[in-house]
Amino acid sequence: MNLDHIAIAVNDIKQSSKLYGFLQPDNIAFTTFISEDVKIAMLNFGNIKLELLEPLSDNSTIKKFLNNNGPGLHHIAFSVSNLNKYIDLAKEKNFKIIDSISDVDHENNKMIFLHPKSFNGVLIELIERNK
Ligand code: ZN
């Protein structure tokens, strides 16, 4: 298991990318894509990525998050090689699995989210990468 990415909810990806790009101006890999009412930018920092999440509509879960909390840490993601194993483990430990979020992303990576109540207030993503 590795720390895969740290996700931050933002109002404006362009502005935020510049902000975080300031920390590593020479080596910023930057891709954006749209998923479930959310615009996502991935910034590479070594082996760990920073994921910026900007809502595209008022119905977006990120919009609701921003309304409630303002911009800031949204979730931390760990990559796993066998997601099913961790789903079983999470159930065994009675961790609350959030299933309202799509379980496959634009790259066909599989993922689940574990409720912040189970993890000291931090939303946890477990991701099994496609490649
Ligand atoms: Zn994520």
Short mmCIF file of N, CA and C and ligand atoms in Angstrom, two decimals:
data_model
loop_
_atom_site.label_atom_id
_atom_site.label_comp_id
_atom_site.label_asym_id
_atom_site.label_seq_id
_atom_site.Cartn_x
_atom_site.Cartn_y
_atom_site.Cartn_z
N MET A 1 0.85 -1.20 0.00
CA MET A 1 0.00 0.00 0.00
C MET A 1 0.88 1.25 0.00
N ASN A 2 0.58 2.18 -0.88
CA ASN A 2 1.32 3.43 -0.93
C ASN A 2 0.37 4.62 -0.83
N LEU A 3 0.88 5.70 -0.28
CA LEU A 3 0.13 6.94 -0.36
C LEU A 3 0.12 7.36 -1.83
N ASP A 4 -1.05 7.55 -2.40
CA ASP A 4 -1.19 7.79 -3.84
C ASP A 4 -1.41 9.26 -4.16
N HIS A 5 -2.38 9.84 -3.51
CA HIS A 5 -2.60 11.27 -3.72
C HIS A 5 -3.34 11.91 -2.56
N ILE A 6 -3.21 13.22 -2.52
CA ILE A 6 -3.92 14.03 -1.52
C ILE A 6 -4.82 14.96 -2.29
N ALA A 7 -6.10 14.97 -1.94
CA ALA A 7 -7.06 15.75 -2.72
C ALA A 7 -7.52 16.97 -1.93
N ILE A 8 -7.59 18.08 -2.64
CA ILE A 8 -7.97 19.35 -2.04
C ILE A 8 -9.14 19.94 -2.81
N ALA A 9 -10.18 20.30 -2.11
CA ALA A 9 -11.33 20.93 -2.74
C ALA A 9 -11.03 22.41 -2.94
N VAL A 10 -11.25 22.90 -4.16
CA VAL A 10 -10.94 24.29 -4.48
C VAL A 10 -12.09 24.93 -5.25
N ASN A 11 -12.14 26.24 -5.24
CA ASN A 11 -13.14 26.94 -6.03
C ASN A 11 -12.70 27.13 -7.48
N ASP A 12 -11.38 27.20 -7.67
CA ASP A 12 -10.86 27.56 -8.99
C ASP A 12 -9.55 26.81 -9.26
N ILE A 13 -9.63 25.81 -10.11
CA ILE A 13 -8.46 24.96 -10.40
C ILE A 13 -7.31 25.77 -10.99
N LYS A 14 -7.63 26.69 -11.86
CA LYS A 14 -6.57 27.48 -12.51
C LYS A 14 -5.74 28.23 -11.46
N GLN A 15 -6.45 28.91 -10.61
CA GLN A 15 -5.80 29.69 -9.56
C GLN A 15 -5.01 28.79 -8.62
N SER A 16 -5.62 27.65 -8.25
CA SER A 16 -4.98 26.72 -7.32
C SER A 16 -3.76 26.04 -7.91
N SER A 17 -3.84 25.71 -9.20
CA SER A 17 -2.70 25.06 -9.85
C SER A 17 -1.49 25.97 -9.84
N LYS A 18 -1.74 27.25 -10.08
CA LYS A 18 -0.65 28.22 -10.03
C LYS A 18 -0.08 28.29 -8.62
N LEU A 19 -0.98 28.29 -7.67
CA LEU A 19 -0.59 28.36 -6.27
C LEU A 19 0.31 27.19 -5.89
N TYR A 20 -0.14 25.98 -6.16
CA TYR A 20 0.65 24.80 -5.79
C TYR A 20 1.82 24.59 -6.74
N GLY A 21 1.67 25.03 -7.98
CA GLY A 21 2.77 24.95 -8.93
C GLY A 21 3.96 25.77 -8.49
N PHE A 22 3.69 26.81 -7.73
CA PHE A 22 4.73 27.68 -7.17
C PHE A 22 5.73 26.87 -6.34
N LEU A 23 5.24 25.79 -5.71
CA LEU A 23 6.10 24.98 -4.86
C LEU A 23 7.08 24.15 -5.67
N GLN A 24 6.72 23.87 -6.92
CA GLN A 24 7.56 23.01 -7.74
C GLN A 24 7.43 23.42 -9.21
N PRO A 25 7.86 24.64 -9.52
CA PRO A 25 7.55 25.22 -10.82
C PRO A 25 8.16 24.48 -12.01
N ASP A 26 9.28 23.75 -11.81
CA ASP A 26 9.95 23.13 -12.95
C ASP A 26 9.36 21.78 -13.33
N ASN A 27 8.64 21.19 -12.45
CA ASN A 27 8.28 19.80 -12.66
C ASN A 27 6.81 19.57 -12.36
N ILE A 28 5.98 20.32 -13.03
CA ILE A 28 4.57 20.20 -12.72
C ILE A 28 3.86 19.51 -13.88
N ALA A 29 3.48 18.27 -13.66
CA ALA A 29 2.68 17.55 -14.66
C ALA A 29 1.22 17.85 -14.34
N PHE A 30 0.51 18.24 -15.33
CA PHE A 30 -0.80 18.82 -15.07
C PHE A 30 -1.82 18.28 -16.06
N THR A 31 -2.76 17.51 -15.59
CA THR A 31 -3.83 17.07 -16.48
C THR A 31 -5.15 17.40 -15.82
N THR A 32 -6.11 17.78 -16.64
CA THR A 32 -7.45 17.97 -16.07
C THR A 32 -8.43 17.08 -16.79
N PHE A 33 -9.42 16.64 -16.10
CA PHE A 33 -10.49 15.89 -16.71
C PHE A 33 -11.77 16.11 -15.91
N ILE A 34 -12.85 15.71 -16.50
CA ILE A 34 -14.16 15.93 -15.89
C ILE A 34 -14.70 14.60 -15.40
N SER A 35 -15.17 14.57 -14.18
CA SER A 35 -15.77 13.34 -13.66
C SER A 35 -16.87 13.69 -12.67
N GLU A 36 -18.07 13.24 -12.95
CA GLU A 36 -19.16 13.42 -11.99
C GLU A 36 -19.30 14.86 -11.49
N ASP A 37 -19.46 15.81 -12.41
CA ASP A 37 -19.69 17.18 -11.98
C ASP A 37 -18.47 17.82 -11.32
N VAL A 38 -17.32 17.21 -11.52
CA VAL A 38 -16.11 17.73 -10.90
C VAL A 38 -15.01 17.86 -11.94
N LYS A 39 -14.32 18.99 -11.93
CA LYS A 39 -13.12 19.13 -12.74
C LYS A 39 -11.93 18.78 -11.85
N ILE A 40 -11.05 17.95 -12.38
CA ILE A 40 -9.95 17.44 -11.57
C ILE A 40 -8.62 17.79 -12.22
N ALA A 41 -7.69 18.29 -11.43
CA ALA A 41 -6.33 18.50 -11.91
C ALA A 41 -5.39 17.65 -11.08
N MET A 42 -4.47 16.96 -11.75
CA MET A 42 -3.48 16.14 -11.05
C MET A 42 -2.11 16.78 -11.17
N LEU A 43 -1.51 17.12 -10.07
CA LEU A 43 -0.17 17.70 -10.06
C LEU A 43 0.78 16.67 -9.43
N ASN A 44 1.85 16.35 -10.15
CA ASN A 44 2.78 15.35 -9.63
C ASN A 44 3.84 15.96 -8.74
N PHE A 45 3.96 15.41 -7.57
CA PHE A 45 5.04 15.77 -6.65
C PHE A 45 5.75 14.48 -6.28
N GLY A 46 6.81 14.15 -7.01
CA GLY A 46 7.47 12.86 -6.79
C GLY A 46 6.50 11.74 -7.08
N ASN A 47 6.41 10.81 -6.16
CA ASN A 47 5.51 9.66 -6.37
C ASN A 47 4.09 9.95 -5.93
N ILE A 48 3.91 11.09 -5.31
CA ILE A 48 2.58 11.40 -4.77
C ILE A 48 1.98 12.56 -5.54
N LYS A 49 0.70 12.44 -5.80
CA LYS A 49 0.02 13.47 -6.59
C LYS A 49 -0.84 14.36 -5.69
N LEU A 50 -0.98 15.56 -6.14
CA LEU A 50 -1.94 16.46 -5.52
C LEU A 50 -3.13 16.51 -6.47
N GLU A 51 -4.32 16.24 -5.97
CA GLU A 51 -5.53 16.22 -6.79
C GLU A 51 -6.36 17.43 -6.40
N LEU A 52 -6.56 18.34 -7.36
CA LEU A 52 -7.39 19.51 -7.08
C LEU A 52 -8.78 19.26 -7.64
N LEU A 53 -9.79 19.50 -6.83
CA LEU A 53 -11.17 19.21 -7.21
C LEU A 53 -11.99 20.49 -7.25
N GLU A 54 -12.51 20.80 -8.42
CA GLU A 54 -13.34 22.01 -8.57
C GLU A 54 -14.75 21.59 -8.98
N PRO A 55 -15.76 22.04 -8.28
CA PRO A 55 -17.13 21.66 -8.64
C PRO A 55 -17.58 22.31 -9.94
N LEU A 56 -18.37 21.60 -10.72
CA LEU A 56 -18.90 22.16 -11.97
C LEU A 56 -20.38 22.50 -11.88
N SER A 57 -21.01 22.12 -10.80
CA SER A 57 -22.41 22.51 -10.62
C SER A 57 -22.73 22.56 -9.13
N ASP A 58 -23.89 23.12 -8.83
CA ASP A 58 -24.30 23.21 -7.43
C ASP A 58 -24.64 21.84 -6.84
N ASN A 59 -24.89 20.86 -7.72
CA ASN A 59 -25.22 19.52 -7.24
C ASN A 59 -23.99 18.68 -6.92
N SER A 60 -22.85 19.20 -7.32
CA SER A 60 -21.61 18.45 -7.11
C SER A 60 -21.35 18.24 -5.62
N THR A 61 -20.87 17.04 -5.26
CA THR A 61 -20.54 16.79 -3.85
C THR A 61 -19.42 17.73 -3.39
N ILE A 62 -18.57 18.14 -4.33
CA ILE A 62 -17.48 19.06 -3.97
C ILE A 62 -18.04 20.44 -3.64
N LYS A 63 -19.09 20.85 -4.37
CA LYS A 63 -19.74 22.13 -4.07
C LYS A 63 -20.31 22.12 -2.65
N LYS A 64 -20.94 21.00 -2.32
CA LYS A 64 -21.51 20.89 -0.97
C LYS A 64 -20.40 20.93 0.08
N PHE A 65 -19.29 20.25 -0.25
CA PHE A 65 -18.15 20.27 0.67
C PHE A 65 -17.64 21.69 0.87
N LEU A 66 -17.49 22.43 -0.24
CA LEU A 66 -16.98 23.81 -0.16
C LEU A 66 -17.94 24.70 0.63
N ASN A 67 -19.23 24.50 0.42
CA ASN A 67 -20.22 25.28 1.15
C ASN A 67 -20.11 25.03 2.66
N ASN A 68 -19.87 23.78 3.01
CA ASN A 68 -19.81 23.42 4.43
C ASN A 68 -18.47 23.74 5.08
N ASN A 69 -17.40 23.56 4.33
CA ASN A 69 -16.06 23.63 4.94
C ASN A 69 -15.16 24.70 4.37
N GLY A 70 -15.50 25.20 3.19
CA GLY A 70 -14.56 26.07 2.49
C GLY A 70 -13.49 25.22 1.83
N PRO A 71 -12.56 25.85 1.08
CA PRO A 71 -11.52 25.09 0.41
C PRO A 71 -10.62 24.41 1.43
N GLY A 72 -10.10 23.24 1.05
CA GLY A 72 -9.19 22.55 1.96
C GLY A 72 -9.11 21.07 1.68
N LEU A 73 -8.46 20.36 2.60
CA LEU A 73 -8.26 18.92 2.44
C LEU A 73 -9.59 18.20 2.24
N HIS A 74 -9.70 17.43 1.16
CA HIS A 74 -10.93 16.69 0.90
C HIS A 74 -10.76 15.21 1.20
N HIS A 75 -9.70 14.60 0.68
CA HIS A 75 -9.43 13.20 1.03
C HIS A 75 -7.98 12.82 0.79
N ILE A 76 -7.60 11.69 1.37
CA ILE A 76 -6.27 11.12 1.17
C ILE A 76 -6.47 9.75 0.54
N ALA A 77 -5.69 9.45 -0.50
CA ALA A 77 -5.88 8.18 -1.22
C ALA A 77 -4.65 7.28 -1.07
N PHE A 78 -4.94 6.01 -0.81
CA PHE A 78 -3.90 4.99 -0.77
C PHE A 78 -4.12 4.05 -1.94
N SER A 79 -3.04 3.70 -2.63
CA SER A 79 -3.18 2.71 -3.70
C SER A 79 -2.97 1.32 -3.11
N VAL A 80 -3.80 0.40 -3.56
CA VAL A 80 -3.72 -0.99 -3.09
C VAL A 80 -3.70 -1.90 -4.31
N SER A 81 -3.13 -3.08 -4.15
CA SER A 81 -3.05 -4.00 -5.29
C SER A 81 -4.28 -4.89 -5.39
N ASN A 82 -4.98 -5.05 -4.28
CA ASN A 82 -6.16 -5.90 -4.30
C ASN A 82 -7.29 -5.22 -3.54
N LEU A 83 -8.07 -4.44 -4.26
CA LEU A 83 -9.11 -3.63 -3.60
C LEU A 83 -10.13 -4.51 -2.88
N ASN A 84 -10.48 -5.64 -3.49
CA ASN A 84 -11.50 -6.50 -2.88
C ASN A 84 -11.08 -6.97 -1.48
N LYS A 85 -9.80 -7.23 -1.34
CA LYS A 85 -9.28 -7.65 -0.04
C LYS A 85 -9.53 -6.56 1.00
N TYR A 86 -9.31 -5.29 0.58
CA TYR A 86 -9.48 -4.18 1.52
C TYR A 86 -10.95 -3.87 1.77
N ILE A 87 -11.78 -4.15 0.80
CA ILE A 87 -13.23 -3.99 1.03
C ILE A 87 -13.68 -4.97 2.11
N ASP A 88 -13.21 -6.21 1.99
CA ASP A 88 -13.55 -7.22 3.01
C ASP A 88 -13.03 -6.80 4.37
N LEU A 89 -11.79 -6.31 4.39
CA LEU A 89 -11.16 -5.89 5.64
C LEU A 89 -11.93 -4.73 6.27
N ALA A 90 -12.33 -3.76 5.43
CA ALA A 90 -13.07 -2.60 5.92
C ALA A 90 -14.41 -3.02 6.52
N LYS A 91 -15.06 -3.99 5.85
CA LYS A 91 -16.34 -4.49 6.37
C LYS A 91 -16.14 -5.20 7.70
N GLU A 92 -15.07 -6.00 7.73
CA GLU A 92 -14.73 -6.74 8.95
C GLU A 92 -14.52 -5.79 10.11
N LYS A 93 -13.90 -4.65 9.83
CA LYS A 93 -13.58 -3.67 10.88
C LYS A 93 -14.72 -2.70 11.12
N ASN A 94 -15.84 -2.92 10.40
CA ASN A 94 -17.00 -2.03 10.53
C ASN A 94 -16.71 -0.59 10.13
N PHE A 95 -15.77 -0.37 9.23
CA PHE A 95 -15.57 0.96 8.68
C PHE A 95 -16.73 1.24 7.74
N LYS A 96 -17.13 2.50 7.73
CA LYS A 96 -18.26 2.87 6.88
C LYS A 96 -17.77 3.12 5.45
N ILE A 97 -18.25 2.31 4.52
CA ILE A 97 -17.88 2.48 3.12
C ILE A 97 -18.91 3.38 2.44
N ILE A 98 -18.42 4.41 1.75
CA ILE A 98 -19.33 5.32 1.03
C ILE A 98 -19.51 4.77 -0.38
N ASP A 99 -20.72 4.43 -0.71
CA ASP A 99 -20.91 3.82 -2.03
C ASP A 99 -21.68 4.72 -2.98
N SER A 100 -21.86 5.97 -2.58
CA SER A 100 -22.58 6.88 -3.47
C SER A 100 -21.66 7.44 -4.56
N ILE A 101 -20.37 7.20 -4.41
CA ILE A 101 -19.41 7.70 -5.39
C ILE A 101 -19.06 6.58 -6.35
N SER A 102 -18.95 6.93 -7.61
CA SER A 102 -18.69 5.93 -8.65
C SER A 102 -17.45 5.11 -8.31
N ASP A 103 -17.47 3.83 -8.60
CA ASP A 103 -16.38 2.97 -8.17
C ASP A 103 -15.33 2.75 -9.25
N VAL A 104 -15.52 3.42 -10.40
CA VAL A 104 -14.51 3.34 -11.46
C VAL A 104 -14.32 4.75 -12.02
N ASP A 105 -13.07 5.15 -12.24
CA ASP A 105 -12.86 6.50 -12.75
C ASP A 105 -12.54 6.49 -14.25
N HIS A 106 -12.12 7.64 -14.77
CA HIS A 106 -11.92 7.80 -16.21
C HIS A 106 -10.80 6.91 -16.75
N GLU A 107 -9.91 6.43 -15.87
CA GLU A 107 -8.82 5.56 -16.31
C GLU A 107 -9.11 4.10 -15.99
N ASN A 108 -10.35 3.83 -15.61
CA ASN A 108 -10.74 2.48 -15.21
C ASN A 108 -10.05 2.01 -13.94
N ASN A 109 -9.65 2.95 -13.12
CA ASN A 109 -9.16 2.57 -11.81
C ASN A 109 -10.36 2.29 -10.92
N LYS A 110 -10.22 1.28 -10.06
CA LYS A 110 -11.31 0.96 -9.14
C LYS A 110 -11.03 1.62 -7.79
N MET A 111 -12.09 2.07 -7.13
CA MET A 111 -11.88 2.74 -5.86
C MET A 111 -13.07 2.63 -4.94
N ILE A 112 -12.79 2.77 -3.67
CA ILE A 112 -13.86 2.97 -2.69
C ILE A 112 -13.44 4.13 -1.78
N PHE A 113 -14.45 4.68 -1.11
CA PHE A 113 -14.17 5.72 -0.13
C PHE A 113 -14.64 5.25 1.24
N LEU A 114 -13.84 5.54 2.25
CA LEU A 114 -14.19 5.20 3.62
C LEU A 114 -14.54 6.48 4.37
N HIS A 115 -15.62 6.43 5.10
CA HIS A 115 -16.19 7.63 5.74
C HIS A 115 -15.22 8.27 6.74
N PRO A 116 -15.19 9.62 6.74
CA PRO A 116 -14.31 10.33 7.70
C PRO A 116 -14.55 9.92 9.16
N LYS A 117 -15.78 9.54 9.47
CA LYS A 117 -16.08 9.15 10.86
C LYS A 117 -15.25 7.95 11.29
N SER A 118 -14.85 7.14 10.32
CA SER A 118 -14.04 5.96 10.64
C SER A 118 -12.56 6.30 10.71
N PHE A 119 -12.17 7.49 10.25
CA PHE A 119 -10.74 7.80 10.13
C PHE A 119 -10.38 9.20 10.64
N ASN A 120 -10.76 9.48 11.88
CA ASN A 120 -10.38 10.74 12.53
C ASN A 120 -10.69 11.96 11.67
N GLY A 121 -11.83 11.93 11.02
CA GLY A 121 -12.27 13.13 10.31
C GLY A 121 -11.74 13.28 8.89
N VAL A 122 -11.01 12.27 8.41
CA VAL A 122 -10.46 12.37 7.06
C VAL A 122 -11.10 11.32 6.15
N LEU A 123 -11.62 11.78 5.02
CA LEU A 123 -12.17 10.87 4.02
C LEU A 123 -10.99 10.11 3.38
N ILE A 124 -11.12 8.79 3.34
CA ILE A 124 -10.05 7.94 2.81
C ILE A 124 -10.51 7.28 1.51
N GLU A 125 -9.65 7.37 0.51
CA GLU A 125 -9.91 6.67 -0.75
C GLU A 125 -8.92 5.51 -0.86
N LEU A 126 -9.43 4.35 -1.25
CA LEU A 126 -8.56 3.23 -1.60
C LEU A 126 -8.71 3.01 -3.09
N ILE A 127 -7.59 3.03 -3.79
CA ILE A 127 -7.64 2.97 -5.25
C ILE A 127 -6.78 1.82 -5.75
N GLU A 128 -7.37 1.02 -6.64
CA GLU A 128 -6.61 -0.04 -7.31
C GLU A 128 -6.40 0.43 -8.74
N ARG A 129 -5.15 0.76 -9.04
CA ARG A 129 -4.85 1.35 -10.35
C ARG A 129 -4.87 0.28 -11.43
N ASN A 130 -5.34 0.71 -12.57
CA ASN A 130 -5.56 -0.17 -13.72
C ASN A 130 -4.25 -0.70 -14.30
N LYS A 131 -3.18 0.11 -14.16
CA LYS A 131 -1.91 -0.31 -14.74
C LYS A 131 -0.79 -0.20 -13.73
ZN ZN B 1 -8.92 10.97 -5.11
#
